[in-house]
Amino acid sequence: MVYFMYNVMLVQAADSLTAFLSNGLGALVGTIIANSKSFIAKAKILRKTIGGGMTQVVVLCAPTLVALEENVSKLEGYHQKAKILAEGLNKIKELKVDMASVQTNIVYFDILKGSNIMETHLCKILVAHGVVTMLEGPFELRLVIYH
């Protein structure tokens, strides 16, 4: 059995849960749906109706098993590292992280207006040091912690 650490406050109003195995877990593709058997049966039919499914699914099974058996337990560590990163970014006076938004392994941060930091230049510096980032807006960047 695999346990995913969902924040109960975030999912208590949901009628189902979905976990994408390719996001930070190491599987090539894959999604898990948690709900009743009848709900999942309907989801499978809908998936096939809109063209989902693969004939060579066996090729994908090994990475998916590794993702479930070895990498799910690492998620909490990624989330903790993201919070540490966010706290560190907040110590830089030209940057701002909304700490309440750091609930997973994703950290968004803003470059404050009036700062001497240019977002494109910061991205180039980070890439030169092996850190890939993504511009989310004119003054907002995104970092993701994963293995």
PDB file of C-alpha atoms in Angstrom:
ATOM      1  CA  MET A   1       0.000   0.000   0.000  1.00  0.00           C
ATOM      2  CA  VAL A   2       1.216   3.510  -0.845  1.00  0.00           C
ATOM      3  CA  TYR A   3       0.377   6.511   1.298  1.00  0.00           C
ATOM      4  CA  PHE A   4       0.305   9.992  -0.179  1.00  0.00           C
ATOM      5  CA  MET A   5       0.536  12.864   2.262  1.00  0.00           C
ATOM      6  CA  TYR A   6      -2.332  15.087   1.144  1.00  0.00           C
ATOM      7  CA  ASN A   7      -3.176  18.121   3.222  1.00  0.00           C
ATOM      8  CA  VAL A   8      -6.644  17.301   4.551  1.00  0.00           C
ATOM      9  CA  MET A   9      -7.689  20.960   4.436  1.00  0.00           C
ATOM     10  CA  LEU A  10      -6.939  21.044   0.707  1.00  0.00           C
ATOM     11  CA  VAL A  11      -8.830  17.876  -0.207  1.00  0.00           C
ATOM     12  CA  GLN A  12     -11.689  17.593   2.279  1.00  0.00           C
ATOM     13  CA  ALA A  13     -14.202  19.086  -0.172  1.00  0.00           C
ATOM     14  CA  ALA A  14     -13.040  16.894  -3.072  1.00  0.00           C
ATOM     15  CA  ASP A  15     -14.927  13.831  -4.224  1.00  0.00           C
ATOM     16  CA  SER A  16     -11.775  12.243  -5.652  1.00  0.00           C
ATOM     17  CA  LEU A  17      -7.980  12.621  -5.604  1.00  0.00           C
ATOM     18  CA  THR A  18      -5.495  12.419  -8.443  1.00  0.00           C
ATOM     19  CA  ALA A  19      -1.738  11.921  -8.129  1.00  0.00           C
ATOM     20  CA  PHE A  20       0.501  12.399 -11.165  1.00  0.00           C
ATOM     21  CA  LEU A  21       3.373   9.916 -10.931  1.00  0.00           C
ATOM     22  CA  SER A  22       5.522  11.756 -13.463  1.00  0.00           C
ATOM     23  CA  ASN A  23       5.732  14.923 -11.346  1.00  0.00           C
ATOM     24  CA  GLY A  24       8.798  14.488  -9.169  1.00  0.00           C
ATOM     25  CA  LEU A  25       8.393  10.765  -8.575  1.00  0.00           C
ATOM     26  CA  GLY A  26      10.415   9.422 -11.491  1.00  0.00           C
ATOM     27  CA  ALA A  27       7.744   7.603 -13.473  1.00  0.00           C
ATOM     28  CA  LEU A  28       7.654   8.335 -17.193  1.00  0.00           C
ATOM     29  CA  VAL A  29       3.889   8.738 -17.204  1.00  0.00           C
ATOM     30  CA  GLY A  30       0.981   7.760 -15.038  1.00  0.00           C
ATOM     31  CA  THR A  31      -1.790   8.955 -12.821  1.00  0.00           C
ATOM     32  CA  ILE A  32      -3.531   7.420  -9.841  1.00  0.00           C
ATOM     33  CA  ILE A  33      -7.174   8.181  -9.120  1.00  0.00           C
ATOM     34  CA  ALA A  34      -8.504   7.566  -5.617  1.00  0.00           C
ATOM     35  CA  ASN A  35     -12.246   7.015  -5.312  1.00  0.00           C
ATOM     36  CA  SER A  36     -14.807   4.213  -5.439  1.00  0.00           C
ATOM     37  CA  LYS A  37     -14.522   1.285  -7.870  1.00  0.00           C
ATOM     38  CA  SER A  38     -17.507   2.563  -9.871  1.00  0.00           C
ATOM     39  CA  PHE A  39     -15.978   6.054 -10.164  1.00  0.00           C
ATOM     40  CA  ILE A  40     -12.668   4.587 -11.381  1.00  0.00           C
ATOM     41  CA  ALA A  41     -14.494   2.335 -13.874  1.00  0.00           C
ATOM     42  CA  LYS A  42     -16.229   5.416 -15.320  1.00  0.00           C
ATOM     43  CA  ALA A  43     -12.891   7.256 -15.466  1.00  0.00           C
ATOM     44  CA  LYS A  44     -11.333   4.355 -17.425  1.00  0.00           C
ATOM     45  CA  ILE A  45     -14.190   4.415 -19.932  1.00  0.00           C
ATOM     46  CA  LEU A  46     -13.894   8.186 -20.313  1.00  0.00           C
ATOM     47  CA  ARG A  47     -10.116   7.899 -20.793  1.00  0.00           C
ATOM     48  CA  LYS A  48     -10.570   5.379 -23.605  1.00  0.00           C
ATOM     49  CA  THR A  49     -13.384   7.445 -25.126  1.00  0.00           C
ATOM     50  CA  ILE A  50     -11.111  10.463 -25.527  1.00  0.00           C
ATOM     51  CA  GLY A  51      -8.211   8.413 -26.877  1.00  0.00           C
ATOM     52  CA  GLY A  52      -6.227   7.592 -23.765  1.00  0.00           C
ATOM     53  CA  GLY A  53      -4.394   4.330 -23.257  1.00  0.00           C
ATOM     54  CA  MET A  54      -1.300   2.592 -24.579  1.00  0.00           C
ATOM     55  CA  THR A  55      -0.613  -0.816 -26.033  1.00  0.00           C
ATOM     56  CA  GLN A  56       3.017  -0.982 -24.808  1.00  0.00           C
ATOM     57  CA  VAL A  57       2.167  -0.132 -21.225  1.00  0.00           C
ATOM     58  CA  VAL A  58       4.548  -2.836 -19.926  1.00  0.00           C
ATOM     59  CA  VAL A  59       7.524  -0.630 -20.874  1.00  0.00           C
ATOM     60  CA  LEU A  60       6.276   1.973 -18.424  1.00  0.00           C
ATOM     61  CA  CYS A  61       5.554  -0.344 -15.503  1.00  0.00           C
ATOM     62  CA  ALA A  62       9.088  -0.568 -14.060  1.00  0.00           C
ATOM     63  CA  PRO A  63       9.609   3.203 -13.626  1.00  0.00           C
ATOM     64  CA  THR A  64       6.107   3.495 -12.202  1.00  0.00           C
ATOM     65  CA  LEU A  65       6.790   0.779  -9.621  1.00  0.00           C
ATOM     66  CA  VAL A  66      10.048   2.511  -8.658  1.00  0.00           C
ATOM     67  CA  ALA A  67       8.156   5.792  -8.332  1.00  0.00           C
ATOM     68  CA  LEU A  68       5.600   4.216  -6.007  1.00  0.00           C
ATOM     69  CA  GLU A  69       7.926   2.010  -3.974  1.00  0.00           C
ATOM     70  CA  GLU A  70      10.955   4.289  -3.611  1.00  0.00           C
ATOM     71  CA  ASN A  71      10.120   7.889  -4.425  1.00  0.00           C
ATOM     72  CA  VAL A  72       6.816   8.637  -2.686  1.00  0.00           C
ATOM     73  CA  SER A  73       8.632   8.544   0.649  1.00  0.00           C
ATOM     74  CA  LYS A  74      10.924  11.321  -0.633  1.00  0.00           C
ATOM     75  CA  LEU A  75       8.092  13.795  -1.226  1.00  0.00           C
ATOM     76  CA  GLU A  76       8.005  15.065   2.348  1.00  0.00           C
ATOM     77  CA  GLY A  77      11.736  15.799   2.145  1.00  0.00           C
ATOM     78  CA  TYR A  78      11.231  17.745  -1.090  1.00  0.00           C
ATOM     79  CA  HIS A  79       8.479  19.760   0.563  1.00  0.00           C
ATOM     80  CA  GLN A  80      10.718  20.534   3.556  1.00  0.00           C
ATOM     81  CA  LYS A  81      13.565  21.587   1.251  1.00  0.00           C
ATOM     82  CA  ALA A  82      11.175  23.872  -0.626  1.00  0.00           C
ATOM     83  CA  LYS A  83      10.235  25.588   2.646  1.00  0.00           C
ATOM     84  CA  ILE A  84      13.913  25.997   3.562  1.00  0.00           C
ATOM     85  CA  LEU A  85      14.577  27.453   0.103  1.00  0.00           C
ATOM     86  CA  ALA A  86      11.627  29.832   0.456  1.00  0.00           C
ATOM     87  CA  GLU A  87      12.832  31.007   3.869  1.00  0.00           C
ATOM     88  CA  GLY A  88      16.283  31.646   2.407  1.00  0.00           C
ATOM     89  CA  LEU A  89      14.875  33.573  -0.546  1.00  0.00           C
ATOM     90  CA  ASN A  90      12.827  35.713   1.838  1.00  0.00           C
ATOM     91  CA  LYS A  91      16.064  36.777   3.559  1.00  0.00           C
ATOM     92  CA  ILE A  92      17.165  38.483   0.341  1.00  0.00           C
ATOM     93  CA  LYS A  93      15.720  41.998   0.544  1.00  0.00           C
ATOM     94  CA  GLU A  94      14.951  42.230  -3.193  1.00  0.00           C
ATOM     95  CA  LEU A  95      12.936  38.988  -3.201  1.00  0.00           C
ATOM     96  CA  LYS A  96       9.606  37.974  -1.677  1.00  0.00           C
ATOM     97  CA  VAL A  97       8.023  34.560  -1.156  1.00  0.00           C
ATOM     98  CA  ASP A  98       4.488  34.115   0.138  1.00  0.00           C
ATOM     99  CA  MET A  99       5.327  31.399   2.685  1.00  0.00           C
ATOM    100  CA  ALA A 100       1.687  30.295   2.925  1.00  0.00           C
ATOM    101  CA  SER A 101       1.844  29.289  -0.751  1.00  0.00           C
ATOM    102  CA  VAL A 102       4.757  26.877  -0.187  1.00  0.00           C
ATOM    103  CA  GLN A 103       2.823  23.661   0.439  1.00  0.00           C
ATOM    104  CA  THR A 104       4.598  21.305  -1.978  1.00  0.00           C
ATOM    105  CA  ASN A 105       7.944  21.143  -3.759  1.00  0.00           C
ATOM    106  CA  ILE A 106       7.201  24.294  -5.796  1.00  0.00           C
ATOM    107  CA  VAL A 107       8.390  27.750  -4.751  1.00  0.00           C
ATOM    108  CA  TYR A 108       7.222  30.924  -6.476  1.00  0.00           C
ATOM    109  CA  PHE A 109       9.064  34.107  -5.669  1.00  0.00           C
ATOM    110  CA  ASP A 110       8.774  37.708  -6.748  1.00  0.00           C
ATOM    111  CA  ILE A 111      11.484  40.204  -7.517  1.00  0.00           C
ATOM    112  CA  LEU A 112      10.328  43.364  -5.785  1.00  0.00           C
ATOM    113  CA  LYS A 113       9.757  46.478  -7.868  1.00  0.00           C
ATOM    114  CA  GLY A 114      12.620  48.925  -7.617  1.00  0.00           C
ATOM    115  CA  SER A 115      15.116  46.092  -7.257  1.00  0.00           C
ATOM    116  CA  ASN A 116      18.344  46.044  -9.242  1.00  0.00           C
ATOM    117  CA  ILE A 117      17.770  42.360 -10.054  1.00  0.00           C
ATOM    118  CA  MET A 118      16.703  41.633 -13.639  1.00  0.00           C
ATOM    119  CA  GLU A 119      14.690  38.404 -13.826  1.00  0.00           C
ATOM    120  CA  THR A 120      16.230  37.256 -17.124  1.00  0.00           C
ATOM    121  CA  HIS A 121      19.736  37.883 -15.794  1.00  0.00           C
ATOM    122  CA  LEU A 122      18.924  36.002 -12.571  1.00  0.00           C
ATOM    123  CA  CYS A 123      17.672  33.030 -14.627  1.00  0.00           C
ATOM    124  CA  LYS A 124      20.933  32.968 -16.621  1.00  0.00           C
ATOM    125  CA  ILE A 125      23.012  33.053 -13.420  1.00  0.00           C
ATOM    126  CA  LEU A 126      20.958  30.241 -11.883  1.00  0.00           C
ATOM    127  CA  VAL A 127      21.255  28.092 -15.028  1.00  0.00           C
ATOM    128  CA  ALA A 128      25.032  28.654 -15.016  1.00  0.00           C
ATOM    129  CA  HIS A 129      25.014  27.129 -11.517  1.00  0.00           C
ATOM    130  CA  GLY A 130      22.849  24.150 -12.501  1.00  0.00           C
ATOM    131  CA  VAL A 131      19.551  25.574 -11.249  1.00  0.00           C
ATOM    132  CA  VAL A 132      16.759  25.615 -13.797  1.00  0.00           C
ATOM    133  CA  THR A 133      14.030  28.146 -13.144  1.00  0.00           C
ATOM    134  CA  MET A 134      11.003  29.334 -15.020  1.00  0.00           C
ATOM    135  CA  LEU A 135       9.652  32.841 -15.447  1.00  0.00           C
ATOM    136  CA  GLU A 136       6.012  32.906 -14.406  1.00  0.00           C
ATOM    137  CA  GLY A 137       5.446  36.598 -15.010  1.00  0.00           C
ATOM    138  CA  PRO A 138       7.321  39.870 -15.387  1.00  0.00           C
ATOM    139  CA  PHE A 139       8.724  39.700 -11.851  1.00  0.00           C
ATOM    140  CA  GLU A 140       7.818  36.167 -10.734  1.00  0.00           C
ATOM    141  CA  LEU A 141       9.961  33.034 -10.935  1.00  0.00           C
ATOM    142  CA  ARG A 142       9.278  29.390 -10.154  1.00  0.00           C
ATOM    143  CA  LEU A 143      11.609  26.796  -8.659  1.00  0.00           C
ATOM    144  CA  VAL A 144      10.799  23.104  -8.206  1.00  0.00           C
ATOM    145  CA  ILE A 145      12.648  20.761  -5.828  1.00  0.00           C
ATOM    146  CA  TYR A 146      13.037  17.188  -7.085  1.00  0.00           C
ATOM    147  CA  HIS A 147      15.639  14.470  -7.496  1.00  0.00           C
TER     148      HIS A 147
END
